[in-house]
CSV table of C-alpha atoms and ligand atoms in Angstrom, one decimal:
chain,number,residue,atom,x,y,z
E,67,UNK,CA,97.5,101.3,84.8
E,68,UNK,CA,100.5,100.5,86.9
E,69,UNK,CA,102.1,103.8,85.8
E,70,UNK,CA,99.1,105.5,87.8
E,71,UNK,CA,99.2,103.1,90.7
E,72,UNK,CA,103.0,103.1,91.3
E,73,UNK,CA,103.4,106.8,92.5
E,74,UNK,CA,100.8,106.1,95.1
E,75,UNK,CA,102.3,102.7,96.2
E,76,UNK,CA,105.7,104.3,96.4
E,77,UNK,CA,104.4,106.9,98.8
E,78,UNK,CA,104.0,104.0,101.2
E,79,UNK,CA,106.9,102.2,102.7
E,80,UNK,CA,108.1,99.3,100.6
E,81,UNK,CA,106.8,96.5,102.9
E,82,UNK,CA,103.5,98.3,103.5
E,83,UNK,CA,102.8,98.7,99.9
E,84,UNK,CA,103.9,95.1,99.3
E,85,UNK,CA,101.5,93.8,101.9
E,86,UNK,CA,98.7,96.0,100.5
E,87,UNK,CA,99.2,94.7,97.0
E,88,UNK,CA,99.6,91.1,98.0
E,89,UNK,CA,96.6,91.2,100.3
E,90,UNK,CA,94.5,92.7,97.5
E,91,UNK,CA,95.7,90.1,95.0
E,92,UNK,CA,95.1,87.5,97.6
E,93,UNK,CA,91.4,88.6,97.7
E,94,UNK,CA,91.3,88.8,93.9
E,95,UNK,CA,92.6,85.4,93.7
E,96,UNK,CA,89.6,84.0,95.5
E,97,UNK,CA,87.2,85.1,92.7
E,98,UNK,CA,87.4,83.9,89.1
E,99,UNK,CA,85.5,87.0,87.9
E,100,UNK,CA,87.9,89.3,89.8
E,101,UNK,CA,90.9,87.4,88.6
E,102,UNK,CA,89.7,87.7,85.0
E,103,UNK,CA,89.0,91.4,85.5
E,104,UNK,CA,92.5,91.8,86.9
E,105,UNK,CA,93.9,90.2,83.8
E,106,UNK,CA,91.9,92.3,81.5
E,107,UNK,CA,93.1,95.4,83.3
E,108,UNK,CA,96.7,94.6,82.7
E,109,UNK,CA,96.1,93.4,79.2
E,110,UNK,CA,97.3,89.9,79.9
E,111,UNK,CA,94.2,87.7,79.5
E,112,UNK,CA,95.5,85.1,77.3
E,113,UNK,CA,99.3,85.1,77.9
E,114,UNK,CA,99.4,82.4,80.5
E,115,UNK,CA,97.9,79.9,78.0
E,116,UNK,CA,100.3,77.7,76.1
E,117,UNK,CA,101.4,79.6,73.0
E,118,UNK,CA,103.7,77.3,70.9
E,119,UNK,CA,106.3,79.8,69.9
E,120,UNK,CA,106.8,80.9,73.5
E,121,UNK,CA,106.5,77.6,75.4
E,122,UNK,CA,109.7,76.1,76.8
E,123,UNK,CA,110.4,72.6,77.7
E,124,UNK,CA,112.6,72.1,80.7
E,125,UNK,CA,112.9,69.5,83.5
E,126,UNK,CA,110.1,67.6,81.8
E,127,UNK,CA,107.7,70.5,82.2
E,128,UNK,CA,106.2,72.6,79.5
E,129,UNK,CA,106.4,76.2,80.7
E,130,UNK,CA,103.7,78.2,78.7
E,131,UNK,CA,106.2,81.0,78.4
E,132,UNK,CA,109.8,81.5,79.7
E,133,UNK,CA,109.0,84.4,82.1
E,134,UNK,CA,108.4,83.3,85.7
E,135,UNK,CA,107.8,85.1,89.0
E,136,UNK,CA,110.9,84.9,91.2
E,137,UNK,CA,110.6,83.6,94.8
E,138,UNK,CA,109.9,85.9,97.7
E,139,UNK,CA,107.2,88.0,96.3
E,140,UNK,CA,104.4,85.4,97.1
E,141,UNK,CA,105.9,83.8,100.2
E,142,UNK,CA,102.5,82.5,101.4
E,143,UNK,CA,101.2,81.2,98.1
E,144,UNK,CA,98.3,83.5,98.7
E,145,UNK,CA,97.9,85.4,95.5
E,146,UNK,CA,98.7,82.7,92.8
E,147,UNK,CA,95.5,83.0,90.7
E,148,UNK,CA,95.9,86.8,90.2
E,149,UNK,CA,99.7,86.7,89.7
E,150,UNK,CA,99.3,83.9,87.1
E,151,UNK,CA,96.7,85.9,85.2
E,152,UNK,CA,99.1,88.8,84.8
E,153,UNK,CA,100.9,86.7,82.3
E,154,UNK,CA,103.6,84.7,84.1
E,155,UNK,CA,104.5,81.5,82.5
E,156,UNK,CA,104.8,80.1,86.0
E,157,UNK,CA,105.2,81.1,89.6
E,158,UNK,CA,107.9,80.3,92.2
E,159,UNK,CA,106.3,80.5,95.6
E,160,UNK,CA,107.9,80.7,99.0
E,161,UNK,CA,110.5,80.6,100.4
E,162,UNK,CA,108.5,78.5,102.9
E,163,UNK,CA,110.1,77.3,106.2
E,164,UNK,CA,108.8,74.2,108.1
E,165,UNK,CA,107.5,76.2,111.1
E,166,UNK,CA,106.0,79.6,110.9
E,167,UNK,CA,108.4,82.4,111.7
E,168,UNK,CA,108.2,86.3,111.7
E,169,UNK,CA,111.5,87.0,109.9
E,170,UNK,CA,113.8,89.9,110.8
E,171,UNK,CA,112.6,93.0,112.6
E,172,UNK,CA,111.1,95.8,110.4
E,173,UNK,CA,112.2,97.8,108.6
E,174,UNK,CA,113.8,95.2,106.4
E,175,UNK,CA,113.0,96.3,102.8
E,176,UNK,CA,114.4,99.4,101.1
E,177,UNK,CA,114.0,101.0,97.8
E,178,UNK,CA,116.8,102.5,95.8
E,179,UNK,CA,114.8,104.0,92.9
E,180,UNK,CA,117.9,105.7,91.5
E,181,UNK,CA,119.3,102.3,90.7
E,182,UNK,CA,116.0,100.4,90.1
E,183,UNK,CA,117.0,98.3,93.1
E,184,UNK,CA,115.9,97.0,96.4
E,185,UNK,CA,117.7,95.9,99.5
E,186,UNK,CA,116.0,93.4,101.7
E,187,UNK,CA,116.7,91.4,104.8
E,188,UNK,CA,113.3,89.8,105.2
E,189,UNK,CA,114.8,86.6,106.8
E,190,UNK,CA,112.2,84.1,105.6
E,191,UNK,CA,109.1,85.5,107.1
E,192,UNK,CA,107.0,82.5,106.6
E,193,UNK,CA,103.4,81.3,107.4
E,194,UNK,CA,105.0,77.8,107.8
E,195,UNK,CA,104.3,74.6,105.8
E,196,UNK,CA,100.9,73.8,107.1
E,197,UNK,CA,99.3,77.1,106.1
E,198,UNK,CA,101.3,77.4,103.0
E,199,UNK,CA,100.0,74.2,101.7
E,200,UNK,CA,96.5,75.2,102.7
E,201,UNK,CA,96.9,78.3,100.6
E,202,UNK,CA,98.4,76.5,97.7
E,203,UNK,CA,95.3,74.2,97.6
E,204,UNK,CA,93.3,77.2,96.7
E,205,UNK,CA,95.3,78.0,93.7
E,206,UNK,CA,94.3,76.9,90.1
E,207,UNK,CA,95.8,73.4,89.7
E,208,UNK,CA,96.8,74.4,86.1
E,209,UNK,CA,99.2,77.0,87.2
E,210,UNK,CA,102.8,75.7,87.0
E,211,UNK,CA,104.3,76.1,90.5
E,212,UNK,CA,107.9,75.9,91.7
E,213,UNK,CA,108.0,75.8,95.5
E,214,UNK,CA,111.1,77.3,97.2
E,215,UNK,CA,112.1,75.7,100.5
E,216,UNK,CA,114.3,76.9,103.2
E,217,UNK,CA,115.2,76.3,106.9
E,218,UNK,CA,114.0,78.0,110.0
E,219,UNK,CA,116.2,80.5,111.6
E,220,UNK,CA,116.1,78.7,114.9
E,221,UNK,CA,117.4,75.5,113.4
E,222,UNK,CA,121.1,75.1,113.7
E,223,UNK,CA,122.9,74.8,110.4
E,224,UNK,CA,124.1,71.3,111.5
E,225,UNK,CA,120.3,70.3,111.4
E,226,UNK,CA,119.5,72.1,108.2
E,227,UNK,CA,119.0,68.9,106.2
E,228,UNK,CA,116.1,67.9,108.4
E,229,UNK,CA,114.4,71.2,107.7
E,230,UNK,CA,114.8,70.7,103.9
E,231,UNK,CA,113.5,67.2,104.1
E,232,UNK,CA,110.5,68.4,106.0
E,233,UNK,CA,109.9,71.0,103.3
E,234,UNK,CA,110.4,68.5,100.5
E,235,UNK,CA,107.9,66.0,102.0
E,236,UNK,CA,105.4,68.8,102.7
E,237,UNK,CA,105.2,70.4,99.4
E,238,UNK,CA,106.0,67.3,97.2
E,239,UNK,CA,102.5,66.6,96.0
E,240,UNK,CA,101.7,70.2,95.3
E,241,UNK,CA,104.8,71.2,93.3
E,242,UNK,CA,105.8,71.0,89.7
E,243,UNK,CA,109.3,71.5,90.8
E,244,UNK,CA,111.0,72.2,94.2
E,245,UNK,CA,113.7,74.9,94.6
E,246,UNK,CA,116.3,74.3,97.4
E,247,UNK,CA,117.2,77.8,98.5
E,248,UNK,CA,120.8,77.8,99.8
E,249,UNK,CA,121.5,81.4,98.8
E,250,UNK,CA,119.4,83.7,100.9
E,251,UNK,CA,121.8,86.2,102.4
E,252,UNK,CA,119.4,86.9,105.3
E,253,UNK,CA,119.4,83.7,107.4
E,254,UNK,CA,122.6,83.3,109.3
E,255,UNK,CA,125.2,81.1,107.6
E,256,UNK,CA,122.7,79.7,105.1
E,257,UNK,CA,125.0,80.4,102.3
E,258,UNK,CA,127.6,78.1,103.9
E,259,UNK,CA,125.4,75.4,102.5
E,260,UNK,CA,126.8,76.1,99.1
E,261,UNK,CA,130.2,74.9,100.2
E,262,UNK,CA,131.2,71.6,98.6
E,263,UNK,CA,130.8,69.1,101.6
E,264,UNK,CA,127.7,70.7,103.0
E,265,UNK,CA,126.0,71.0,99.5
E,266,UNK,CA,126.9,67.5,98.6
E,267,UNK,CA,125.5,66.1,101.9
E,268,UNK,CA,122.3,68.2,101.6
E,269,UNK,CA,121.6,67.3,97.9
E,270,UNK,CA,122.4,63.6,98.4
E,271,UNK,CA,119.8,63.5,101.3
E,272,UNK,CA,117.2,65.3,99.2
E,273,UNK,CA,117.8,63.2,96.1
E,274,UNK,CA,117.4,60.0,98.1
E,275,UNK,CA,114.2,61.3,99.7
E,276,UNK,CA,113.0,62.5,96.4
E,277,UNK,CA,113.5,58.9,94.9
E,278,UNK,CA,111.5,57.5,97.9
E,279,UNK,CA,108.7,60.0,97.4
E,280,UNK,CA,108.7,59.3,93.5
E,281,UNK,CA,108.5,55.6,94.2
E,282,UNK,CA,105.7,56.1,96.7
E,283,UNK,CA,103.5,58.5,94.8
E,284,UNK,CA,104.4,57.7,91.1
E,285,UNK,CA,105.2,61.4,90.6
E,286,UNK,CA,108.8,62.6,89.8
E,287,UNK,CA,109.3,66.2,91.0
E,288,UNK,CA,112.4,68.0,89.6
E,289,UNK,CA,114.7,69.6,92.2
E,290,UNK,CA,116.3,73.0,91.5
E,291,UNK,CA,119.1,74.5,93.6
E,292,UNK,CA,119.1,78.4,93.9
E,293,UNK,CA,122.5,79.9,94.2
E,294,UNK,CA,124.0,83.3,95.0
E,295,UNK,CA,125.7,85.8,92.6
E,296,UNK,CA,128.6,86.1,95.0
E,297,UNK,CA,130.5,83.0,93.9
E,298,UNK,CA,133.9,82.7,92.2
E,299,UNK,CA,134.6,80.5,89.2
E,300,UNK,CA,136.0,77.7,91.3
E,301,UNK,CA,132.9,77.6,93.5
E,302,UNK,CA,130.7,77.6,90.4
E,303,UNK,CA,132.7,74.8,88.9
E,304,UNK,CA,132.3,72.6,91.9
E,305,UNK,CA,128.7,73.5,92.4
E,306,UNK,CA,128.1,72.4,88.9
E,307,UNK,CA,129.6,69.0,89.5
E,308,UNK,CA,127.8,68.5,92.8
E,309,UNK,CA,124.5,69.2,91.0
E,310,UNK,CA,125.3,66.6,88.3
E,311,UNK,CA,126.4,64.0,91.0
E,312,UNK,CA,123.1,64.3,92.8
E,313,UNK,CA,120.6,64.2,89.9
E,314,UNK,CA,119.6,67.8,90.4
E,315,UNK,CA,117.3,68.9,87.5
E,316,UNK,CA,117.7,72.7,87.4
E,317,UNK,CA,119.7,75.6,88.8
E,318,UNK,CA,118.3,79.0,89.6
E,319,UNK,CA,120.9,81.8,89.2
E,320,UNK,CA,120.9,84.0,91.1
E,321,UNK,CA,119.6,85.3,94.4
E,322,UNK,CA,120.3,88.9,95.6
E,323,UNK,CA,123.9,90.1,96.1
E,324,UNK,CA,125.8,91.2,99.2
E,325,UNK,CA,128.0,93.4,97.1
E,326,UNK,CA,127.4,97.2,97.1
E,327,UNK,CA,129.8,98.0,94.4
E,328,UNK,CA,127.5,99.8,92.0
E,329,UNK,CA,125.4,101.5,94.7
E,330,UNK,CA,128.3,102.7,97.0
E,331,UNK,CA,127.2,106.3,97.1
E,332,UNK,CA,123.6,105.7,97.9
E,333,UNK,CA,122.4,106.7,101.4
E,334,UNK,CA,120.8,103.2,102.0
E,335,UNK,CA,123.8,101.3,100.6
E,336,UNK,CA,124.9,100.2,104.0
E,337,UNK,CA,121.6,98.6,105.0
E,338,UNK,CA,122.2,95.0,105.6
E,339,UNK,CA,120.7,92.5,103.2
E,340,UNK,CA,120.5,91.3,99.7
E,341,UNK,CA,120.6,93.9,96.8
E,342,UNK,CA,118.5,93.1,93.9
E,343,UNK,CA,117.4,94.8,90.6
E,344,UNK,CA,119.6,96.4,88.1
E,345,UNK,CA,122.8,96.4,90.2
E,346,UNK,CA,122.9,92.6,90.3
E,347,UNK,CA,122.3,92.2,86.6
E,348,UNK,CA,125.9,91.7,85.4
E,349,UNK,CA,127.1,89.6,88.4
E,350,UNK,CA,124.1,87.3,87.8
E,351,UNK,CA,124.7,87.0,84.1
E,352,UNK,CA,128.3,86.1,84.7
E,353,UNK,CA,127.4,83.3,87.1
E,354,UNK,CA,124.9,82.0,84.4
E,355,UNK,CA,127.6,82.1,81.8
E,356,UNK,CA,130.1,80.2,84.1
E,357,UNK,CA,127.5,77.7,85.1
E,358,UNK,CA,126.6,77.1,81.4
E,359,UNK,CA,130.3,76.6,80.5
E,360,UNK,CA,130.3,73.8,83.2
E,361,UNK,CA,127.0,72.3,82.6
E,362,UNK,CA,126.7,72.5,78.7
E,363,UNK,CA,123.0,72.4,78.7
E,364,UNK,CA,122.8,69.2,80.7
E,365,UNK,CA,121.0,70.9,83.6
E,366,UNK,CA,118.7,73.8,82.6
E,367,UNK,CA,119.4,77.2,84.2
E,368,UNK,CA,116.8,79.6,85.4
E,369,UNK,CA,118.2,83.1,84.9
E,370,UNK,CA,117.4,85.7,87.6
E,371,UNK,CA,118.8,89.0,88.5
E,372,UNK,CA,118.1,92.6,87.3
E,373,UNK,CA,116.0,91.7,84.4
E,374,UNK,CA,114.3,95.0,83.5
E,375,UNK,CA,114.1,95.0,79.7
E,376,UNK,CA,114.2,92.7,76.6
E,377,UNK,CA,117.9,93.5,76.4
E,378,UNK,CA,118.7,92.4,79.9
E,379,UNK,CA,116.5,89.3,79.3
E,380,UNK,CA,118.4,88.4,76.2
E,381,UNK,CA,121.7,88.7,77.9
E,382,UNK,CA,120.4,85.9,80.4
E,383,UNK,CA,119.5,83.8,77.5
E,384,UNK,CA,122.7,84.4,75.6
E,385,UNK,CA,124.6,83.4,78.8
E,386,UNK,CA,122.7,80.1,78.8
E,387,UNK,CA,119.5,80.6,80.7
E,388,UNK,CA,116.6,78.5,79.4
E,389,UNK,CA,113.9,80.3,81.6
E,390,UNK,CA,114.1,83.6,83.4
E,391,UNK,CA,112.4,85.0,86.5
E,392,UNK,CA,111.8,88.6,87.6
E,393,UNK,CA,111.2,90.3,91.0
E,394,UNK,CA,112.6,93.8,91.4
E,395,UNK,CA,111.8,94.7,87.8
E,396,UNK,CA,108.2,93.7,88.5
E,397,UNK,CA,108.2,96.0,91.5
E,398,UNK,CA,109.3,99.0,89.4
E,399,UNK,CA,107.5,98.3,86.1
E,400,UNK,CA,104.5,96.1,87.2
E,401,UNK,CA,102.8,93.5,84.9
E,402,UNK,CA,103.8,95.6,81.8
E,403,UNK,CA,107.3,94.2,82.1
E,404,UNK,CA,106.0,90.7,81.4
E,405,UNK,CA,104.3,91.9,78.3
E,406,UNK,CA,107.4,93.8,77.2
E,407,UNK,CA,109.5,90.7,77.6
E,408,UNK,CA,107.1,88.4,75.9
E,409,UNK,CA,106.5,90.7,72.9
E,410,UNK,CA,110.3,90.8,72.4
E,411,UNK,CA,110.6,86.9,72.4
E,412,UNK,CA,109.1,85.9,69.1
E,413,UNK,CA,112.0,87.9,67.5
E,414,UNK,CA,114.5,86.4,69.9
E,415,UNK,CA,113.3,82.9,69.0
E,416,UNK,CA,113.9,83.7,65.4
E,417,UNK,CA,117.4,84.6,66.3
E,418,UNK,CA,117.8,81.2,67.9
E,419,UNK,CA,118.2,82.6,71.4
E,420,UNK,CA,116.6,79.3,72.7
E,421,UNK,CA,118.7,77.2,70.6
E,422,UNK,CA,121.3,76.3,73.3
E,423,UNK,CA,121.6,72.5,73.5
E,424,UNK,CA,118.7,70.8,75.2
E,425,UNK,CA,119.3,68.9,78.4
E,426,UNK,CA,118.8,65.2,78.5
E,427,UNK,CA,115.6,64.3,80.2
E,428,UNK,CA,115.9,62.1,83.2
G,284,FMN,C1,112.0,91.6,99.0
G,284,FMN,C2,112.6,90.3,98.4
G,284,FMN,C3,112.3,89.1,99.0
G,284,FMN,C4,112.9,87.9,98.5
G,284,FMN,N1,112.7,86.8,99.0
G,284,FMN,C5,113.2,85.6,98.5
G,284,FMN,C6,112.9,84.3,99.0
G,284,FMN,O1,112.2,84.2,100.0
G,284,FMN,N2,113.4,83.3,98.4
G,284,FMN,C7,114.3,83.3,97.4
G,284,FMN,O2,114.8,82.3,96.8
G,284,FMN,N3,114.6,84.5,96.8
G,284,FMN,C8,114.1,85.7,97.4
G,284,FMN,N4,114.4,86.8,96.8
G,284,FMN,C9,115.4,86.9,95.7
G,284,FMN,C10,114.7,87.0,94.3
G,284,FMN,O3,113.8,85.8,94.1
G,284,FMN,C11,115.6,87.2,93.2
G,284,FMN,O4,116.5,86.0,93.1
G,284,FMN,C12,116.6,88.4,93.3
G,284,FMN,O5,115.8,89.5,93.8
G,284,FMN,C13,117.2,88.8,92.0
G,284,FMN,O6,116.2,89.0,91.0
G,284,FMN,P1,115.7,90.5,90.7
G,284,FMN,O7,116.8,91.4,90.5
G,284,FMN,O8,114.8,90.4,89.5
G,284,FMN,O9,114.9,91.0,91.9
G,284,FMN,C14,113.8,88.1,97.3
G,284,FMN,C15,114.0,89.3,96.7
G,284,FMN,C16,113.4,90.5,97.2
G,284,FMN,C17,113.7,91.8,96.6
C-alpha cells in the first residue's frame, strides 16, 4: 500500500506531504472505525497489543513491542490513534514547547533519497502546551506515550530550566515517560545543555520537581534524556554519570547529526540542520555502545538513528539498546518497516539479543 502511495507523496515537497499525511491521520484518529480500517490496510491490526515474546520491560513500563515512533513526527499529538494502530509499541510525541511557536522559516525539511536520509531544521514548530495537552486527551489512554519537551526559541538559554519545568508540569499527568530534549540541532545553543554543569543543573531541577509531582499525584513518571550523536567519548562518559547522579530513568540516543561526512557530495548537503536516516546509523550505534559501556544496563537506552532494516535494528540492540525508535526509515518505507522489524525479533529474542543486564527498577 505504501509502495503505491510513496511516489505520489514524494512528488510533493517533504513538509507538504508530511502535513497532508499527518492531517489525514489526525482525522482518521478521531474515528474508531477509520483507525481500525487504517490498521487493516497496513496489516497491523493486532501488533500493538501485548504479545509476550515481544514485550519489553523498561523504566517500570511494559512496552508491547520494542519499536517506537521517534519524536518529531507527531509534534502536536494529533494522530496518536492511527499511528498506534500501525503497530508501534509506543509513541514519542512532541517536541512540545511551553508557548506556541512557528519554528524556522520554510523550506526547512529536505529529502536525500539516494542516502535514505532527511535534513531538517524545523526548529520546534509547536502548538504549545495547552493545545498539545488538549490533543493528547483525545488519544486512546491505553497507548503508551513518551512526551518530548523542549524550550521556546525566544527563551534565553539561561532561563531554559524554567521552560523545561513548565513542560514537565504541563504533561506530567498525561505521560508514561517524559523526554528532556537537549539535543535538537535547530534551536540556538540548545545542545550546550549537554555540557556537564548545564546538564547537571537542568536535571537536578527536573528531578526535584518530578519528586514533588510524584508525591502530589502518587504517580511516578520516568525521565529520559535525549542526546546527540555528535559527542565524543569523554562527553558520553560524563553524561552517563550525570544521568546516574540525577535519578534519570532512561536515555534516548540519538537525535539527528550535524555531520555531513557520508553525504558530502549531495547537492543538499550544505542545507543547515540535522541529518537523519541511514547516514547517522553508525554514529548513533557508536554512541549507544559507549553509553552502554558506562551505564552497564543500569539505565535503559532507547536506540535511534538510521534504523531501516532488521540488521540495523539488531546493531542497536547489540550495542546495548533495550528499545528502538524509527523516524526517517518510516518516511521511506512506511508502516511496513514496523512489521519487517517485528517479524525479525522473535528470532533475535532466541539469539538472546534482549539478554543484556536488566536495569534495577527505582
Ligand atoms: C523532520 C524531523 C523532525 C524531528 N523533530 C524532532 C523533535 O521535535 N524532537 C526530537 O527529539 N527529535 C526530532 N527529530 C529526530 C528524530 O526523533 C530522531 O532522533 C532522528 O531523526 C534519528 O532517527 P532516524 O534516523 O530514524 O530519523 C526529528 C527528525 C526529523 C527527520
